[in-house]
Amino acid sequence: MSNDNTGYRALAGRTALVTGGARRLGAAIATAFHAAGANVVVHYRASDADARALAAGLDAVRPGATALLQGDLLDAAALPELAARAAAAFDGLDILVNNASSFYPTPVGTISLEQWDDLVGSNLRAPLFLSQAAAPWLRRDGGLIINMLDVHARRPLPGHPVYCAAKAGLEMLTYALAGELGPEIRVNGIAPGAILWPESGVPDEEKAATVAGIALGRTGSPADIAACALYLAAEGRYVNGQVIAVDGGRHLGF
């Protein structure tokens, strides 16, 4: 995939909002969409320096096609305004990627209401209410919503019951919205496996055990996730109500 102005331009003229787009998988998706010709609105909450660095890099490749949007997705009342600001950046909105996510352990016996509100709020409530708020713009030109899921929406991760439940809810929401918002808006999900290790750190023996359970015998990369998102946005025009596992076969349970 080329990053210059003469490269792959399948998304030229379209605008994408990527939540949590300043870092990690969000940044990879935003970069791939930008390279494909899209205008990209990069949402972030606290990663101001990362967001500005990403925007500067993208502007160096193709000036004027990136906008930054700061906001707290846990503030449900503010989501309609956030969607409106995203649409105003480039006079429309064609793609919404619900990528922002909180992730941390909540062992049973230690779970607090604050943890519940944070994990369910970021992984389930915000995608629902932001999708609802963005729907009027997405309907105009046949829009797309991509919900970022997790292999652990179906295979519980020990010590993370709240996170897993929230992602499982987001998977069902993906199916429900695909029916509710059609035919104008497609809704799909991507379920990554072992792509990036948690920033909190993972012991080497745990990494080895995880890789041993992947049919392909290796971890993936953010580029694998971005390529799937780009396929859904640029080519998969008849793909709706699907969750694509990009996990090297980890869901097979080997």
CSV table of C-alpha atoms in Angstrom, one decimal:
chain,number,residue,atom,x,y,z
A,1,MET,CA,0.0,0.0,0.0
A,2,SER,CA,1.4,3.3,-1.0
A,3,ASN,CA,1.4,6.4,1.2
A,4,ASP,CA,1.8,8.9,-1.6
A,5,ASN,CA,-0.8,10.9,-3.5
A,6,THR,CA,-0.6,8.6,-6.5
A,7,GLY,CA,-1.2,5.4,-4.6
A,8,TYR,CA,-4.2,3.3,-3.7
A,9,ARG,CA,-7.1,5.8,-3.4
A,10,ALA,CA,-10.2,3.6,-2.9
A,11,LEU,CA,-11.5,5.8,-0.1
A,12,ALA,CA,-10.9,9.2,-1.8
A,13,GLY,CA,-13.6,11.7,-0.9
A,14,ARG,CA,-14.8,9.7,2.1
A,15,THR,CA,-14.4,10.6,5.8
A,16,ALA,CA,-13.6,8.3,8.6
A,17,LEU,CA,-13.8,8.8,12.4
A,18,VAL,CA,-11.6,6.5,14.4
A,19,THR,CA,-12.1,6.6,18.1
A,20,GLY,CA,-9.0,6.0,20.2
A,21,GLY,CA,-7.2,6.7,17.0
A,22,ALA,CA,-4.0,8.2,18.3
A,23,ARG,CA,-2.2,5.0,19.3
A,24,ARG,CA,-1.8,1.3,18.7
A,25,LEU,CA,-4.5,-0.3,16.5
A,26,GLY,CA,-6.4,2.9,16.1
A,27,ALA,CA,-3.4,4.7,14.7
A,28,ALA,CA,-2.8,1.8,12.3
A,29,ILE,CA,-6.3,2.0,11.0
A,30,ALA,CA,-6.3,5.8,10.7
A,31,THR,CA,-3.0,5.6,8.8
A,32,ALA,CA,-4.3,2.9,6.4
A,33,PHE,CA,-7.5,4.9,5.7
A,34,HIS,CA,-5.5,8.0,5.1
A,35,ALA,CA,-3.2,6.2,2.7
A,36,ALA,CA,-6.3,5.0,0.8
A,37,GLY,CA,-7.4,8.6,0.3
A,38,ALA,CA,-9.8,9.2,3.1
A,39,ASN,CA,-10.1,12.2,5.3
A,40,VAL,CA,-9.4,11.0,8.8
A,41,VAL,CA,-10.8,12.3,12.1
A,42,VAL,CA,-8.6,11.0,14.9
A,43,HIS,CA,-10.4,10.9,18.2
A,44,TYR,CA,-8.5,10.8,21.5
A,45,ARG,CA,-9.1,11.3,25.1
A,46,ALA,CA,-5.8,12.0,26.9
A,47,SER,CA,-3.2,11.0,24.2
A,48,ASP,CA,-2.7,14.6,23.0
A,49,ALA,CA,1.0,14.2,22.1
A,50,ASP,CA,0.5,11.0,20.3
A,51,ALA,CA,-2.5,12.4,18.4
A,52,ARG,CA,-0.5,15.5,17.3
A,53,ALA,CA,2.5,13.4,16.2
A,54,LEU,CA,0.2,11.1,14.2
A,55,ALA,CA,-1.5,14.1,12.5
A,56,ALA,CA,1.8,15.7,11.7
A,57,GLY,CA,3.1,12.5,10.1
A,58,LEU,CA,-0.1,12.1,8.0
A,59,ASP,CA,-0.1,15.8,7.0
A,60,ALA,CA,3.5,15.4,5.8
A,61,VAL,CA,2.2,12.7,3.4
A,62,ARG,CA,-1.1,14.4,2.3
A,63,PRO,CA,-1.8,17.8,3.9
A,64,GLY,CA,-5.2,18.9,5.0
A,65,ALA,CA,-6.8,15.4,5.3
A,66,THR,CA,-6.5,14.9,9.0
A,67,ALA,CA,-8.4,16.4,11.9
A,68,LEU,CA,-8.1,15.8,15.7
A,69,LEU,CA,-11.0,15.5,18.0
A,70,GLN,CA,-10.6,15.3,21.7
A,71,GLY,CA,-13.4,14.0,23.9
A,72,ASP,CA,-14.4,11.6,26.7
A,73,LEU,CA,-16.5,8.8,25.4
A,74,LEU,CA,-17.8,8.0,28.8
A,75,ASP,CA,-19.7,11.2,28.8
A,76,ALA,CA,-22.7,9.9,26.9
A,77,ALA,CA,-24.5,13.2,26.8
A,78,ALA,CA,-21.6,14.7,24.9
A,79,LEU,CA,-21.5,12.1,22.1
A,80,PRO,CA,-24.1,13.8,19.8
A,81,GLU,CA,-21.9,16.9,19.8
A,82,LEU,CA,-18.8,14.8,19.2
A,83,ALA,CA,-20.4,13.2,16.2
A,84,ALA,CA,-21.4,16.6,14.9
A,85,ARG,CA,-17.9,17.9,15.3
A,86,ALA,CA,-16.5,14.9,13.4
A,87,ALA,CA,-18.9,15.4,10.6
A,88,ALA,CA,-18.2,19.1,10.4
A,89,ALA,CA,-14.4,18.6,10.0
A,90,PHE,CA,-14.8,17.5,6.3
A,91,ASP,CA,-18.5,18.1,5.7
A,92,GLY,CA,-19.8,14.6,6.2
A,93,LEU,CA,-19.0,11.3,7.8
A,94,ASP,CA,-18.9,7.9,6.0
A,95,ILE,CA,-17.1,5.5,8.3
A,96,LEU,CA,-17.1,5.2,12.1
A,97,VAL,CA,-14.6,2.9,13.7
A,98,ASN,CA,-15.5,2.2,17.4
A,99,ASN,CA,-12.0,1.3,18.5
A,100,ALA,CA,-11.5,3.1,21.8
A,101,SER,CA,-11.4,0.6,24.7
A,102,SER,CA,-10.4,0.2,28.3
A,103,PHE,CA,-8.7,-3.1,29.2
A,104,TYR,CA,-7.6,-4.3,32.6
A,105,PRO,CA,-8.3,-7.3,35.0
A,106,THR,CA,-11.2,-7.4,37.3
A,107,PRO,CA,-11.0,-10.6,39.3
A,108,VAL,CA,-14.3,-11.7,40.8
A,109,GLY,CA,-14.4,-10.5,44.4
A,110,THR,CA,-12.6,-7.2,43.6
A,111,ILE,CA,-15.0,-5.7,41.0
A,112,SER,CA,-16.1,-2.2,41.7
A,113,LEU,CA,-19.0,-0.2,40.1
A,114,GLU,CA,-16.4,2.3,38.8
A,115,GLN,CA,-14.6,-0.5,36.9
A,116,TRP,CA,-17.9,-1.8,35.6
A,117,ASP,CA,-18.9,1.7,34.4
A,118,ASP,CA,-15.5,2.3,32.8
A,119,LEU,CA,-15.2,-1.1,31.0
A,120,VAL,CA,-18.8,-1.3,29.9
A,121,GLY,CA,-18.9,2.4,29.2
A,122,SER,CA,-15.9,2.4,26.8
A,123,ASN,CA,-16.5,-1.0,25.2
A,124,LEU,CA,-20.3,-1.1,24.8
A,125,ARG,CA,-22.2,2.0,25.8
A,126,ALA,CA,-20.0,4.5,23.9
A,127,PRO,CA,-20.1,2.5,20.6
A,128,LEU,CA,-23.9,2.3,20.8
A,129,PHE,CA,-24.6,5.9,21.5
A,130,LEU,CA,-21.9,7.2,19.2
A,131,SER,CA,-23.2,5.0,16.4
A,132,GLN,CA,-26.7,6.4,17.1
A,133,ALA,CA,-25.5,9.9,17.0
A,134,ALA,CA,-23.5,9.4,13.8
A,135,ALA,CA,-26.2,7.6,12.0
A,136,PRO,CA,-27.8,10.6,10.2
A,137,TRP,CA,-24.5,11.4,8.5
A,138,LEU,CA,-23.6,7.8,7.8
A,139,ARG,CA,-27.0,7.2,6.1
A,140,ARG,CA,-26.3,9.9,3.5
A,141,ASP,CA,-23.9,8.0,1.3
A,142,GLY,CA,-24.1,4.4,2.4
A,143,GLY,CA,-21.9,4.5,5.5
A,144,LEU,CA,-20.1,1.9,7.5
A,145,ILE,CA,-19.6,1.1,11.2
A,146,ILE,CA,-16.7,-1.1,12.3
A,147,ASN,CA,-16.7,-2.3,15.9
A,148,MET,CA,-13.4,-3.5,17.3
A,149,LEU,CA,-14.1,-6.6,19.2
A,150,ASP,CA,-11.8,-9.3,20.7
A,151,VAL,CA,-11.3,-13.0,20.6
A,152,HIS,CA,-12.3,-12.9,24.2
A,153,ALA,CA,-15.8,-11.8,23.4
A,154,ARG,CA,-16.3,-15.6,22.9
A,155,ARG,CA,-13.5,-17.1,24.9
A,156,PRO,CA,-13.3,-15.7,28.4
A,157,LEU,CA,-10.0,-14.4,29.5
A,158,PRO,CA,-9.3,-15.4,33.1
A,159,GLY,CA,-9.5,-12.5,35.5
A,160,HIS,CA,-11.3,-10.2,33.0
A,161,PRO,CA,-15.0,-11.0,33.4
A,162,VAL,CA,-16.2,-7.4,33.0
A,163,TYR,CA,-14.1,-6.7,29.9
A,164,CYS,CA,-15.2,-10.0,28.3
A,165,ALA,CA,-18.8,-9.4,29.0
A,166,ALA,CA,-18.6,-5.9,27.5
A,167,LYS,CA,-17.0,-7.2,24.3
A,168,ALA,CA,-19.6,-10.0,24.1
A,169,GLY,CA,-22.3,-7.3,24.3
A,170,LEU,CA,-20.6,-5.3,21.6
A,171,GLU,CA,-20.6,-8.4,19.3
A,172,MET,CA,-24.3,-8.7,19.7
A,173,LEU,CA,-24.8,-5.0,19.2
A,174,THR,CA,-22.9,-5.4,15.9
A,175,TYR,CA,-25.4,-7.9,14.7
A,176,ALA,CA,-28.4,-5.9,16.0
A,177,LEU,CA,-27.3,-2.6,14.4
A,178,ALA,CA,-26.5,-4.3,11.1
A,179,GLY,CA,-30.2,-5.1,10.9
A,180,GLU,CA,-31.5,-1.9,12.5
A,181,LEU,CA,-29.5,0.5,10.3
A,182,GLY,CA,-29.7,-1.3,7.0
A,183,PRO,CA,-30.0,-0.9,4.2
A,184,GLU,CA,-28.2,2.5,4.3
A,185,ILE,CA,-25.5,1.6,6.8
A,186,ARG,CA,-23.4,-1.6,7.0
A,187,VAL,CA,-22.2,-2.7,10.5
A,188,ASN,CA,-19.4,-5.2,11.0
A,189,GLY,CA,-16.8,-6.2,13.6
A,190,ILE,CA,-13.2,-7.2,13.7
A,191,ALA,CA,-12.1,-9.5,16.4
A,192,PRO,CA,-8.3,-9.3,16.8
A,193,GLY,CA,-6.3,-12.1,18.6
A,194,ALA,CA,-2.7,-11.6,19.8
A,195,ILE,CA,-1.7,-8.5,17.9
A,196,LEU,CA,-0.2,-6.1,20.5
A,197,TRP,CA,0.6,-7.2,24.1
A,198,PRO,CA,-1.0,-5.1,26.8
A,199,GLU,CA,1.1,-2.1,27.8
A,200,SER,CA,1.0,-3.3,31.4
A,201,GLY,CA,3.3,-6.1,30.4
A,202,VAL,CA,2.9,-9.9,29.9
A,203,PRO,CA,5.4,-12.5,31.3
A,204,ASP,CA,7.4,-14.4,28.7
A,205,GLU,CA,5.9,-17.7,29.7
A,206,GLU,CA,2.4,-16.3,29.2
A,207,LYS,CA,3.3,-15.0,25.8
A,208,ALA,CA,4.7,-18.4,24.8
A,209,ALA,CA,1.5,-20.1,26.0
A,210,THR,CA,-0.6,-17.7,24.0
A,211,VAL,CA,1.4,-18.2,20.8
A,212,ALA,CA,1.2,-22.0,21.3
A,213,GLY,CA,-2.6,-21.8,21.1
A,214,ILE,CA,-2.5,-20.0,17.7
A,215,ALA,CA,-2.9,-22.2,14.7
A,216,LEU,CA,-0.5,-20.1,12.7
A,217,GLY,CA,2.1,-20.2,15.5
A,218,ARG,CA,2.8,-16.5,15.7
A,219,THR,CA,1.3,-13.2,16.7
A,220,GLY,CA,-0.2,-10.7,14.2
A,221,SER,CA,0.6,-7.1,13.6
A,222,PRO,CA,-1.5,-3.9,13.6
A,223,ALA,CA,-1.1,-3.9,9.8
A,224,ASP,CA,-3.2,-7.1,9.7
A,225,ILE,CA,-6.1,-5.4,11.5
A,226,ALA,CA,-5.8,-2.2,9.4
A,227,ALA,CA,-5.9,-4.4,6.2
A,228,CYS,CA,-9.2,-6.0,7.4
A,229,ALA,CA,-10.7,-2.6,8.2
A,230,LEU,CA,-9.6,-1.3,4.8
A,231,TYR,CA,-11.2,-4.3,3.1
A,232,LEU,CA,-14.5,-3.7,4.8
A,233,ALA,CA,-14.4,0.0,3.9
A,234,ALA,CA,-13.2,-0.2,0.3
A,235,GLU,CA,-14.1,-3.6,-1.0
A,236,GLY,CA,-16.6,-5.5,1.2
A,237,ARG,CA,-19.6,-3.6,0.1
A,238,TYR,CA,-21.9,-6.7,0.4
A,239,VAL,CA,-20.5,-7.7,3.8
A,240,ASN,CA,-22.9,-6.8,6.6
A,241,GLY,CA,-23.5,-8.1,10.1
A,242,GLN,CA,-20.2,-10.0,10.2
A,243,VAL,CA,-17.5,-10.4,12.8
A,244,ILE,CA,-14.1,-11.2,11.2
A,245,ALA,CA,-11.6,-12.9,13.4
A,246,VAL,CA,-8.1,-11.7,12.6
A,247,ASP,CA,-6.4,-14.0,15.1
A,248,GLY,CA,-4.3,-16.5,13.2
A,249,GLY,CA,-6.8,-19.2,14.1
A,250,ARG,CA,-6.7,-18.7,17.9
A,251,HIS,CA,-10.4,-18.9,18.1
A,252,LEU,CA,-10.2,-22.6,17.0
A,253,GLY,CA,-8.9,-23.5,20.4
A,254,PHE,CA,-5.8,-25.5,19.6
